[in-house]
């Protein structure tokens, strides 16, 4: 997930496309449906709790009350514009909300420290399913809250399945989903009478056709620096045999071996290297997010695969009609796989005002509140009903409708899904993957190692998979 520019527009109805695969995501985390309380309670106790919650929630939301409930929200992606938007969306509640937004490079550590101390935090912004915070008991389960929430029914089934995939409980309400699409220079394509590529092979051929170093023009905005592994991974999974891919744990194939050991992985790595060498700027070996995006909007590259937040950047820096957005290219498998990331709001277990905190989350997450938030923050809405809003179906966002109409070809996977089930010993190896992966991929791109050697290096961090009990259970081996 790239999060450099959040104030821009966003749109999509991509969530409908992924509902067909939501059942795969529940995995070993438990069979409890979302909204099921942690333990059974008799009907009398449930009734009393519901009435109490309703009364407290009404107090928190009552504009006639003279004293406001004070709450603290801590975010890791905050900025003044987004903070102001949040305040606007909860303005009708009888709540005084303080938003703490530490610097991005310190935010996660700050949040962990505050949660560990058990003081000073009511609402916390979390990325995906925060397994560490959950296992430490820092985050409150929201099951009993969502079961009585009228807008829960329109939340995407794909998201519900992801939210409950760890242990059957809901620990946060997402505020948006992040997907990828193909940005391209429409004017360059028209100059050469080229069609928008629909496959990875077509993308490569088009990139080569549009590359002209003498004009400082290159076909593709390659990311060879920090984060290159993430783009290699979506390429590998788009090449992989669909029968072997479990999108909930995408880097362990159904034969219990690492996806990097599959024959298609080496093929994908060879392709990735070829795309860098023949259709990308030489300096892109060191490009990260900022550089690859700037190369596109500044007129150096013709194509870019990125998150939809880049739409706002292109609208700011590029002339209307010179660029457009298209569905992702598919691989030899006939599918395009991409990381389906999300972030959301949770309640700290240590909060003394959980009911008021839920009122804030409910206001932010309602159909109206979430739609407004996503329009201004660069996210895909969590409610399937948002697709009825013309904002999400026109202009640059039309490609998401096209992808939603073909859920068999465009498939979101859970990036890091293995971490949700891994044992402590397995996690130790997985946690070493991130720091080691980008340098290994760079070495392969530069010809210092072969794609096969790179594949073996990446697979070594999953050496435990064939002996893992949860992997055996998941794939019934």
Short mmCIF file of C-alpha atoms in Angstrom, two decimals:
data_model
loop_
_atom_site.label_atom_id
_atom_site.label_comp_id
_atom_site.label_asym_id
_atom_site.label_seq_id
_atom_site.Cartn_x
_atom_site.Cartn_y
_atom_site.Cartn_z
CA UNK A 1 0.00 0.00 0.00
CA UNK A 2 1.36 3.28 -0.96
CA UNK A 3 0.09 6.20 0.98
CA UNK A 4 1.86 9.38 -0.09
CA UNK A 5 -1.14 11.35 -1.25
CA UNK A 6 -4.44 10.71 0.52
CA UNK A 7 -6.51 13.81 -0.19
CA UNK A 8 -7.29 12.84 -3.76
CA UNK A 9 -10.30 11.14 -5.22
CA UNK A 10 -10.69 7.38 -5.34
CA UNK A 11 -13.19 5.06 -6.70
CA UNK A 12 -14.01 1.56 -7.58
CA UNK A 13 -16.47 -1.18 -7.17
CA UNK A 14 -13.77 -3.80 -7.09
CA UNK A 15 -15.04 -5.37 -3.92
CA UNK A 16 -17.93 -7.05 -5.73
CA UNK A 17 -15.45 -8.90 -7.91
CA UNK A 18 -13.73 -10.46 -4.94
CA UNK A 19 -16.84 -11.68 -3.13
CA UNK A 20 -16.69 -14.94 -5.07
CA UNK A 21 -13.40 -15.87 -3.41
CA UNK A 22 -14.20 -14.79 0.13
CA UNK A 23 -14.85 -18.33 1.33
CA UNK A 24 -11.20 -19.22 0.71
CA UNK A 25 -10.00 -16.68 3.25
CA UNK A 26 -11.45 -18.16 6.41
CA UNK A 27 -8.77 -20.88 6.46
CA UNK A 28 -7.67 -22.31 9.78
CA UNK A 29 -8.65 -19.25 11.75
CA UNK A 30 -11.96 -20.71 12.92
CA UNK A 31 -15.45 -21.29 11.61
CA UNK A 32 -17.21 -18.66 13.68
CA UNK A 33 -19.19 -16.22 11.61
CA UNK A 34 -18.47 -12.51 11.91
CA UNK A 35 -20.60 -10.95 14.60
CA UNK A 36 -20.57 -14.03 16.85
CA UNK A 37 -19.65 -13.14 20.47
CA UNK A 38 -16.56 -14.77 21.99
CA UNK A 39 -18.60 -16.90 24.34
CA UNK A 40 -22.22 -17.93 24.49
CA UNK A 41 -24.47 -15.84 26.73
CA UNK A 42 -28.03 -16.47 27.72
CA UNK A 43 -30.69 -14.40 26.04
CA UNK A 44 -31.38 -12.39 29.16
CA UNK A 45 -27.76 -11.33 29.52
CA UNK A 46 -27.55 -10.44 25.81
CA UNK A 47 -30.69 -8.35 26.08
CA UNK A 48 -29.36 -6.48 29.09
CA UNK A 49 -26.01 -5.85 27.39
CA UNK A 50 -27.68 -4.65 24.19
CA UNK A 51 -29.94 -2.27 26.11
CA UNK A 52 -26.99 -0.94 28.08
CA UNK A 53 -24.96 -0.43 24.90
CA UNK A 54 -27.86 1.34 23.20
CA UNK A 55 -28.32 3.69 26.19
CA UNK A 56 -24.61 4.49 26.42
CA UNK A 57 -24.33 4.98 22.69
CA UNK A 58 -27.30 7.32 22.73
CA UNK A 59 -25.67 9.34 25.52
CA UNK A 60 -22.48 9.64 23.49
CA UNK A 61 -24.35 10.76 20.41
CA UNK A 62 -26.87 13.04 22.08
CA UNK A 63 -26.34 16.63 21.06
CA UNK A 64 -28.34 17.87 24.05
CA UNK A 65 -25.89 16.54 26.62
CA UNK A 66 -23.80 19.28 28.17
CA UNK A 67 -20.61 17.32 28.77
CA UNK A 68 -18.80 15.67 25.89
CA UNK A 69 -17.06 12.32 26.15
CA UNK A 70 -13.34 12.73 25.48
CA UNK A 71 -11.69 10.14 23.25
CA UNK A 72 -8.22 9.70 21.80
CA UNK A 73 -7.61 8.26 18.36
CA UNK A 74 -4.08 7.32 17.26
CA UNK A 75 -3.33 6.95 13.55
CA UNK A 76 -0.29 5.91 11.55
CA UNK A 77 -1.32 7.54 8.25
CA UNK A 78 -2.58 10.85 9.54
CA UNK A 79 -2.30 14.24 7.90
CA UNK A 80 -4.09 17.55 8.56
CA UNK A 81 -6.56 17.12 5.69
CA UNK A 82 -7.58 13.63 6.72
CA UNK A 83 -7.77 14.57 10.40
CA UNK A 84 -10.09 17.45 9.53
CA UNK A 85 -12.26 15.11 7.46
CA UNK A 86 -12.58 12.68 10.37
CA UNK A 87 -13.57 15.50 12.71
CA UNK A 88 -16.19 16.64 10.22
CA UNK A 89 -17.70 13.14 9.97
CA UNK A 90 -18.10 12.83 13.76
CA UNK A 91 -19.10 16.42 14.43
CA UNK A 92 -22.72 15.50 15.26
CA UNK A 93 -21.66 13.20 18.10
CA UNK A 94 -21.42 14.48 21.65
CA UNK A 95 -17.77 13.49 21.64
CA UNK A 96 -14.53 15.45 21.81
CA UNK A 97 -12.09 13.53 19.64
CA UNK A 98 -8.36 14.09 19.92
CA UNK A 99 -6.40 12.70 16.98
CA UNK A 100 -2.74 11.86 17.52
CA UNK A 101 -0.77 11.30 14.32
CA UNK A 102 2.90 10.52 15.00
CA UNK A 103 5.44 10.92 12.18
CA UNK A 104 5.09 8.06 9.71
CA UNK A 105 8.46 6.50 10.55
CA UNK A 106 7.59 6.44 14.25
CA UNK A 107 3.87 5.78 14.15
CA UNK A 108 3.77 1.99 14.45
CA UNK A 109 6.24 1.97 17.33
CA UNK A 110 4.33 4.76 19.06
CA UNK A 111 1.04 2.89 18.71
CA UNK A 112 2.60 -0.32 20.06
CA UNK A 113 4.02 1.54 23.06
CA UNK A 114 0.70 3.21 23.85
CA UNK A 115 -1.21 -0.06 23.55
CA UNK A 116 1.32 -1.86 25.72
CA UNK A 117 1.09 0.81 28.42
CA UNK A 118 -2.67 0.36 28.56
CA UNK A 119 -3.30 4.07 28.78
CA UNK A 120 -4.15 7.04 26.61
CA UNK A 121 -5.77 5.42 23.59
CA UNK A 122 -9.37 4.59 22.67
CA UNK A 123 -9.44 4.18 18.89
CA UNK A 124 -6.47 2.87 16.93
CA UNK A 125 -5.81 2.74 13.21
CA UNK A 126 -4.73 -0.77 12.25
CA UNK A 127 -3.33 -2.27 9.06
CA UNK A 128 -5.20 -5.36 7.88
CA UNK A 129 -5.51 -7.94 10.69
CA UNK A 130 -3.07 -6.84 13.47
CA UNK A 131 -2.04 -10.33 14.60
CA UNK A 132 0.58 -9.14 17.10
CA UNK A 133 -1.79 -6.71 18.81
CA UNK A 134 -4.52 -9.35 18.85
CA UNK A 135 -2.30 -12.05 20.36
CA UNK A 136 -1.20 -9.57 23.05
CA UNK A 137 -4.80 -8.75 23.90
CA UNK A 138 -4.45 -5.09 22.93
CA UNK A 139 -7.42 -4.90 20.54
CA UNK A 140 -11.06 -5.38 21.53
CA UNK A 141 -13.16 -7.87 19.53
CA UNK A 142 -16.04 -6.05 17.81
CA UNK A 143 -18.30 -9.04 17.20
CA UNK A 144 -21.05 -7.99 19.59
CA UNK A 145 -20.98 -4.48 18.13
CA UNK A 146 -21.27 -5.39 14.47
CA UNK A 147 -24.09 -7.88 15.00
CA UNK A 148 -26.38 -5.00 15.88
CA UNK A 149 -25.00 -2.53 13.32
CA UNK A 150 -27.46 -1.84 10.51
CA UNK A 151 -24.74 -1.11 7.93
CA UNK A 152 -22.82 -4.35 8.52
CA UNK A 153 -24.95 -6.11 5.94
CA UNK A 154 -23.62 -4.03 3.04
CA UNK A 155 -19.95 -4.45 3.97
CA UNK A 156 -18.24 -6.55 1.31
CA UNK A 157 -18.24 -10.28 1.99
CA UNK A 158 -14.62 -10.30 0.83
CA UNK A 159 -13.70 -7.94 3.65
CA UNK A 160 -15.76 -9.82 6.21
CA UNK A 161 -13.92 -13.00 5.31
CA UNK A 162 -10.55 -11.27 5.66
CA UNK A 163 -11.51 -9.64 8.94
CA UNK A 164 -12.45 -12.98 10.52
CA UNK A 165 -9.72 -15.07 8.90
CA UNK A 166 -7.42 -15.07 11.92
CA UNK A 167 -9.61 -16.50 14.68
CA UNK A 168 -13.20 -15.87 13.64
CA UNK A 169 -13.44 -12.51 15.40
CA UNK A 170 -13.73 -8.98 14.01
CA UNK A 171 -11.09 -6.62 15.38
CA UNK A 172 -11.51 -3.57 13.16
CA UNK A 173 -13.84 -1.93 10.68
CA UNK A 174 -11.94 -1.11 7.46
CA UNK A 175 -12.20 2.40 6.10
CA UNK A 176 -11.06 1.44 2.63
CA UNK A 177 -9.35 -1.01 0.33
CA UNK A 178 -6.31 -0.47 -1.88
CA UNK A 179 -5.97 -2.06 -5.32
CA UNK A 180 -3.73 -1.64 -8.35
CA UNK A 181 -4.37 -0.74 -11.97
CA UNK A 182 -2.40 0.14 -15.10
CA UNK A 183 -1.79 3.85 -15.69
CA UNK A 184 -0.69 4.69 -19.22
CA UNK A 185 0.26 7.66 -21.40
CA UNK A 186 -2.70 7.85 -23.75
CA UNK A 187 -0.98 10.42 -25.96
CA UNK A 188 2.12 8.24 -26.46
CA UNK A 189 -0.04 5.25 -27.35
CA UNK A 190 -1.97 7.30 -29.90
CA UNK A 191 1.27 8.57 -31.48
CA UNK A 192 2.29 5.00 -32.29
CA UNK A 193 -1.23 3.63 -32.77
CA UNK A 194 -0.77 1.14 -29.95
CA UNK A 195 -3.47 -0.71 -28.04
CA UNK A 196 -3.54 -0.88 -24.24
CA UNK A 197 -1.85 -4.15 -23.21
CA UNK A 198 -4.13 -6.80 -21.79
CA UNK A 199 -1.44 -9.33 -20.86
CA UNK A 200 2.00 -9.17 -19.29
CA UNK A 201 3.57 -10.24 -22.60
CA UNK A 202 1.74 -7.44 -24.40
CA UNK A 203 2.90 -5.01 -21.72
CA UNK A 204 6.51 -6.06 -22.32
CA UNK A 205 6.20 -5.66 -26.11
CA UNK A 206 4.54 -2.28 -25.71
CA UNK A 207 7.19 -1.11 -23.25
CA UNK A 208 9.94 -2.03 -25.71
CA UNK A 209 8.10 -0.25 -28.53
CA UNK A 210 7.78 2.94 -26.48
CA UNK A 211 11.35 2.96 -25.18
CA UNK A 212 13.63 5.54 -26.82
CA UNK A 213 16.62 6.49 -24.63
CA UNK A 214 17.58 9.30 -27.04
CA UNK A 215 14.28 10.99 -26.15
CA UNK A 216 14.56 9.98 -22.47
CA UNK A 217 11.42 7.90 -22.94
CA UNK A 218 10.97 4.48 -21.41
CA UNK A 219 8.06 2.11 -21.65
CA UNK A 220 7.56 1.08 -18.05
CA UNK A 221 7.95 2.63 -14.59
CA UNK A 222 9.88 -0.20 -13.02
CA UNK A 223 10.33 -0.43 -9.27
CA UNK A 224 13.72 -1.95 -8.63
CA UNK A 225 14.47 -0.33 -5.28
CA UNK A 226 12.58 -0.60 -2.00
CA UNK A 227 9.41 -2.59 -2.57
CA UNK A 228 10.52 -4.37 -5.74
CA UNK A 229 9.70 -7.75 -4.19
CA UNK A 230 6.03 -6.83 -3.90
CA UNK A 231 5.78 -6.21 -7.63
CA UNK A 232 7.70 -9.39 -8.38
CA UNK A 233 5.28 -11.33 -6.17
CA UNK A 234 2.19 -10.17 -8.05
CA UNK A 235 3.97 -11.10 -11.28
CA UNK A 236 4.81 -14.59 -10.00
CA UNK A 237 1.26 -15.19 -8.80
CA UNK A 238 -0.13 -14.03 -12.16
CA UNK A 239 2.09 -16.62 -13.85
CA UNK A 240 1.27 -19.38 -11.35
CA UNK A 241 -1.05 -22.32 -11.90
CA UNK A 242 -4.44 -21.20 -10.48
CA UNK A 243 -5.01 -24.68 -9.08
CA UNK A 244 -1.98 -24.28 -6.82
CA UNK A 245 -2.72 -20.79 -5.47
CA UNK A 246 -4.53 -20.19 -2.19
CA UNK A 247 -5.15 -16.46 -2.08
CA UNK A 248 -5.39 -16.45 1.72
CA UNK A 249 -1.80 -17.76 2.02
CA UNK A 250 -0.52 -16.94 -1.46
CA UNK A 251 3.15 -17.75 -1.00
CA UNK A 252 2.55 -21.34 0.08
CA UNK A 253 1.19 -23.43 -2.77
CA UNK A 254 -1.40 -26.16 -2.32
CA UNK A 255 1.35 -28.79 -2.46
CA UNK A 256 2.71 -27.17 0.75
CA UNK A 257 5.84 -25.91 -1.00
CA UNK A 258 6.77 -22.27 -1.35
CA UNK A 259 5.38 -20.60 -4.45
CA UNK A 260 8.97 -19.59 -5.27
CA UNK A 261 9.78 -23.26 -5.92
CA UNK A 262 7.07 -23.67 -8.53
CA UNK A 263 8.28 -23.82 -12.18
CA UNK A 264 6.27 -20.72 -13.01
CA UNK A 265 8.22 -18.66 -10.47
CA UNK A 266 11.48 -18.90 -12.43
CA UNK A 267 9.58 -18.07 -15.61
CA UNK A 268 8.08 -15.00 -13.96
CA UNK A 269 11.47 -13.90 -12.64
CA UNK A 270 13.03 -14.18 -16.07
CA UNK A 271 10.19 -12.07 -17.43
CA UNK A 272 10.58 -9.50 -14.65
CA UNK A 273 14.29 -9.17 -15.39
CA UNK A 274 13.64 -8.85 -19.12
CA UNK A 275 11.08 -6.09 -18.50
CA UNK A 276 13.67 -4.16 -16.50
CA UNK A 277 16.46 -4.62 -19.04
CA UNK A 278 14.52 -3.93 -22.24
CA UNK A 279 11.67 -1.58 -21.38
CA UNK A 280 12.66 0.39 -18.28
CA UNK A 281 15.01 3.21 -17.30
CA UNK A 282 18.40 1.90 -16.12
CA UNK A 283 18.16 4.04 -12.99
CA UNK A 284 14.89 2.33 -12.02
CA UNK A 285 16.97 -0.37 -10.32
CA UNK A 286 16.92 2.07 -7.39
CA UNK A 287 13.41 3.50 -7.82
CA UNK A 288 10.88 3.28 -5.04
CA UNK A 289 7.31 4.55 -4.94
CA UNK A 290 8.04 8.26 -5.33
CA UNK A 291 10.48 7.83 -8.20
CA UNK A 292 8.32 5.47 -10.26
CA UNK A 293 5.27 7.73 -9.92
CA UNK A 294 7.21 10.90 -10.71
CA UNK A 295 8.75 9.25 -13.78
CA UNK A 296 5.25 8.63 -15.10
CA UNK A 297 3.65 12.03 -14.51
CA UNK A 298 6.82 13.93 -15.53
CA UNK A 299 6.92 12.30 -18.97
CA UNK A 300 9.75 9.80 -18.63
CA UNK A 301 7.75 6.56 -18.65
CA UNK A 302 4.68 5.37 -20.55
CA UNK A 303 3.16 2.87 -18.13
CA UNK A 304 2.87 2.50 -14.38
CA UNK A 305 1.19 -0.05 -12.13
CA UNK A 306 0.17 1.57 -8.89
CA UNK A 307 -2.52 2.21 -6.30
CA UNK A 308 -5.53 4.38 -7.23
CA UNK A 309 -4.36 7.24 -5.06
CA UNK A 310 -2.03 8.08 -7.95
CA UNK A 311 -5.09 9.28 -9.86
CA UNK A 312 -5.07 12.44 -7.74
CA UNK A 313 -1.37 12.97 -8.46
CA UNK A 314 -1.90 12.60 -12.21
CA UNK A 315 -4.86 14.97 -12.14
CA UNK A 316 -2.64 17.54 -10.44
CA UNK A 317 0.40 17.26 -12.69
CA UNK A 318 -0.81 15.96 -16.06
CA UNK A 319 -3.00 17.42 -18.77
CA UNK A 320 -6.46 16.00 -19.24
CA UNK A 321 -6.54 13.55 -22.12
CA UNK A 322 -2.85 12.64 -21.99
CA UNK A 323 -3.30 9.67 -19.65
CA UNK A 324 -5.79 7.07 -18.57
CA UNK A 325 -6.22 4.04 -16.31
CA UNK A 326 -6.87 0.46 -17.46
CA UNK A 327 -7.31 -2.98 -15.88
CA UNK A 328 -4.19 -4.88 -14.86
CA UNK A 329 -2.56 -7.11 -17.46
CA UNK A 330 -3.14 -10.83 -16.95
CA UNK A 331 -0.40 -13.44 -16.91
CA UNK A 332 -0.10 -16.75 -18.77
CA UNK A 333 -2.55 -18.16 -16.22
CA UNK A 334 -5.20 -15.85 -17.65
CA UNK A 335 -5.44 -14.08 -14.30
CA UNK A 336 -4.11 -10.91 -12.73
CA UNK A 337 -3.39 -11.28 -9.04
CA UNK A 338 -2.74 -8.27 -6.83
CA UNK A 339 -2.40 -7.55 -3.10
CA UNK A 340 -5.79 -6.56 -1.71
CA UNK A 341 -4.81 -4.40 1.22
CA UNK A 342 -6.99 -2.60 3.71
CA UNK A 343 -6.75 -0.58 6.89
CA UNK A 344 -9.33 0.35 9.49
CA UNK A 345 -10.39 1.42 12.97
CA UNK A 346 -10.15 -0.72 16.11
CA UNK A 347 -10.89 -0.19 19.79
CA UNK A 348 -8.12 -0.52 22.36
CA UNK A 349 -8.91 -3.14 24.99
CA UNK A 350 -7.70 -0.71 27.65
CA UNK A 351 -10.16 2.03 26.61
CA UNK A 352 -12.50 3.21 29.36
CA UNK A 353 -14.99 4.49 26.78
CA UNK A 354 -15.54 1.58 24.41
CA UNK A 355 -19.18 2.37 23.68
CA UNK A 356 -18.37 5.97 22.72
CA UNK A 357 -15.44 4.72 20.65
CA UNK A 358 -17.82 2.44 18.76
CA UNK A 359 -20.10 5.41 18.04
CA UNK A 360 -17.16 7.17 16.38
CA UNK A 361 -16.25 4.09 14.33
CA UNK A 362 -19.88 3.60 13.36
CA UNK A 363 -20.16 7.20 12.15
CA UNK A 364 -16.97 6.91 10.11
CA UNK A 365 -17.99 3.53 8.72
CA UNK A 366 -21.62 4.12 7.78
CA UNK A 367 -22.48 3.97 4.09
CA UNK A 368 -22.61 7.76 3.92
CA UNK A 369 -19.58 8.35 6.15
CA UNK A 370 -17.36 5.78 4.44
CA UNK A 371 -18.35 6.94 0.97
CA UNK A 372 -17.44 10.53 1.85
CA UNK A 373 -14.18 9.41 3.44
CA UNK A 374 -13.18 7.36 0.39
CA UNK A 375 -13.99 10.13 -2.08
CA UNK A 376 -11.59 12.41 -0.24
CA UNK A 377 -8.97 9.93 0.93
CA UNK A 378 -8.16 7.76 -2.09
CA UNK A 379 -9.73 4.44 -1.08
CA UNK A 380 -12.14 1.86 -2.41
CA UNK A 381 -15.33 1.92 -0.28
CA UNK A 382 -16.12 -0.97 2.03
CA UNK A 383 -19.83 -1.04 1.19
CA UNK A 384 -21.01 -2.79 -1.96
CA UNK A 385 -23.82 -0.23 -2.20
CA UNK A 386 -21.20 2.44 -2.96
CA UNK A 387 -21.15 1.19 -6.54
CA UNK A 388 -24.49 2.93 -7.00
CA UNK A 389 -22.74 6.30 -6.64
CA UNK A 390 -21.79 7.68 -10.09
CA UNK A 391 -18.57 8.98 -8.58
CA UNK A 392 -17.29 5.42 -8.41
CA UNK A 393 -18.22 4.32 -11.91
CA UNK A 394 -17.13 7.06 -14.27
CA UNK A 395 -13.98 8.58 -15.75
CA UNK A 396 -10.65 7.20 -14.64
CA UNK A 397 -12.35 4.71 -12.34
CA UNK A 398 -14.20 2.78 -15.03
CA UNK A 399 -11.45 0.15 -15.16
CA UNK A 400 -12.51 -1.05 -11.74
CA UNK A 401 -15.98 -1.81 -13.09
CA UNK A 402 -14.39 -3.78 -15.90
CA UNK A 403 -12.34 -5.82 -13.44
CA UNK A 404 -15.33 -6.31 -11.14
CA UNK A 405 -17.25 -7.77 -14.06
CA UNK A 406 -14.59 -10.48 -14.46
CA UNK A 407 -13.80 -11.85 -10.97
CA UNK A 408 -12.29 -15.02 -12.41
CA UNK A 409 -9.55 -13.00 -14.10
CA UNK A 410 -8.87 -10.31 -11.48
CA UNK A 411 -8.15 -11.77 -8.06
CA UNK A 412 -7.03 -10.08 -4.86
CA UNK A 413 -4.74 -11.97 -2.50
CA UNK A 414 -3.92 -11.48 1.17
CA UNK A 415 -0.38 -10.12 1.30
CA UNK A 416 1.32 -11.69 4.32
CA UNK A 417 -1.61 -14.01 4.93
CA UNK A 418 0.75 -16.73 6.15
CA UNK A 419 1.60 -14.61 9.18
CA UNK A 420 -1.95 -15.02 10.48
CA UNK A 421 -1.49 -18.75 10.99
CA UNK A 422 2.26 -19.19 11.48
CA UNK A 423 3.72 -20.42 14.74
CA UNK A 424 6.20 -18.31 16.66
CA UNK A 425 9.10 -20.27 15.18
CA UNK A 426 7.70 -19.93 11.65
CA UNK A 427 7.17 -16.21 12.17
CA UNK A 428 10.83 -15.79 13.06
CA UNK A 429 11.74 -16.92 9.55
CA UNK A 430 8.98 -14.94 7.88
CA UNK A 431 10.05 -11.77 9.68
CA UNK A 432 13.50 -12.12 8.12
CA UNK A 433 12.06 -12.25 4.61
CA UNK A 434 11.38 -8.52 4.22
CA UNK A 435 14.91 -7.19 4.87
CA UNK A 436 16.50 -9.91 2.72
CA UNK A 437 14.10 -10.03 -0.23
CA UNK A 438 14.68 -6.70 -2.00
CA UNK A 439 18.50 -7.07 -2.09
CA UNK A 440 18.09 -10.63 -3.42
CA UNK A 441 15.76 -9.46 -6.20
CA UNK A 442 18.07 -6.55 -7.06
CA UNK A 443 21.01 -8.93 -7.35
CA UNK A 444 19.00 -11.04 -9.79
CA UNK A 445 18.01 -7.97 -11.84
CA UNK A 446 21.64 -6.90 -12.08
CA UNK A 447 22.77 -10.35 -13.23
CA UNK A 448 24.72 -11.10 -10.07
CA UNK A 449 22.55 -14.18 -9.49
CA UNK A 450 20.23 -16.17 -11.73
CA UNK A 451 16.43 -16.12 -11.43
CA UNK A 452 16.62 -19.74 -10.24
CA UNK A 453 19.10 -18.82 -7.50
CA UNK A 454 16.93 -15.90 -6.47
CA UNK A 455 13.89 -18.17 -6.30
CA UNK A 456 15.73 -20.61 -4.03
CA UNK A 457 16.87 -17.76 -1.78
CA UNK A 458 13.33 -16.44 -1.35
CA UNK A 459 11.94 -19.94 -0.84
CA UNK A 460 14.39 -20.59 2.00
CA UNK A 461 12.29 -18.41 4.30
CA UNK A 462 9.43 -20.87 3.82
CA UNK A 463 11.51 -24.01 4.41
CA UNK A 464 9.18 -24.97 7.27
CA UNK A 465 6.01 -25.10 5.16
CA UNK A 466 6.02 -28.80 4.23
CA UNK A 467 6.33 -29.86 7.86
CA UNK A 468 3.93 -27.26 9.27
CA UNK A 469 0.86 -28.72 10.99
CA UNK A 470 -1.45 -25.88 10.00
CA UNK A 471 -0.32 -26.10 6.37
CA UNK A 472 -0.97 -29.85 6.37
CA UNK A 473 -4.39 -29.29 7.89
CA UNK A 474 -5.25 -26.48 5.48
CA UNK A 475 -4.42 -28.53 2.41
CA UNK A 476 -5.55 -31.85 3.94
CA UNK A 477 -2.21 -33.59 3.54
#
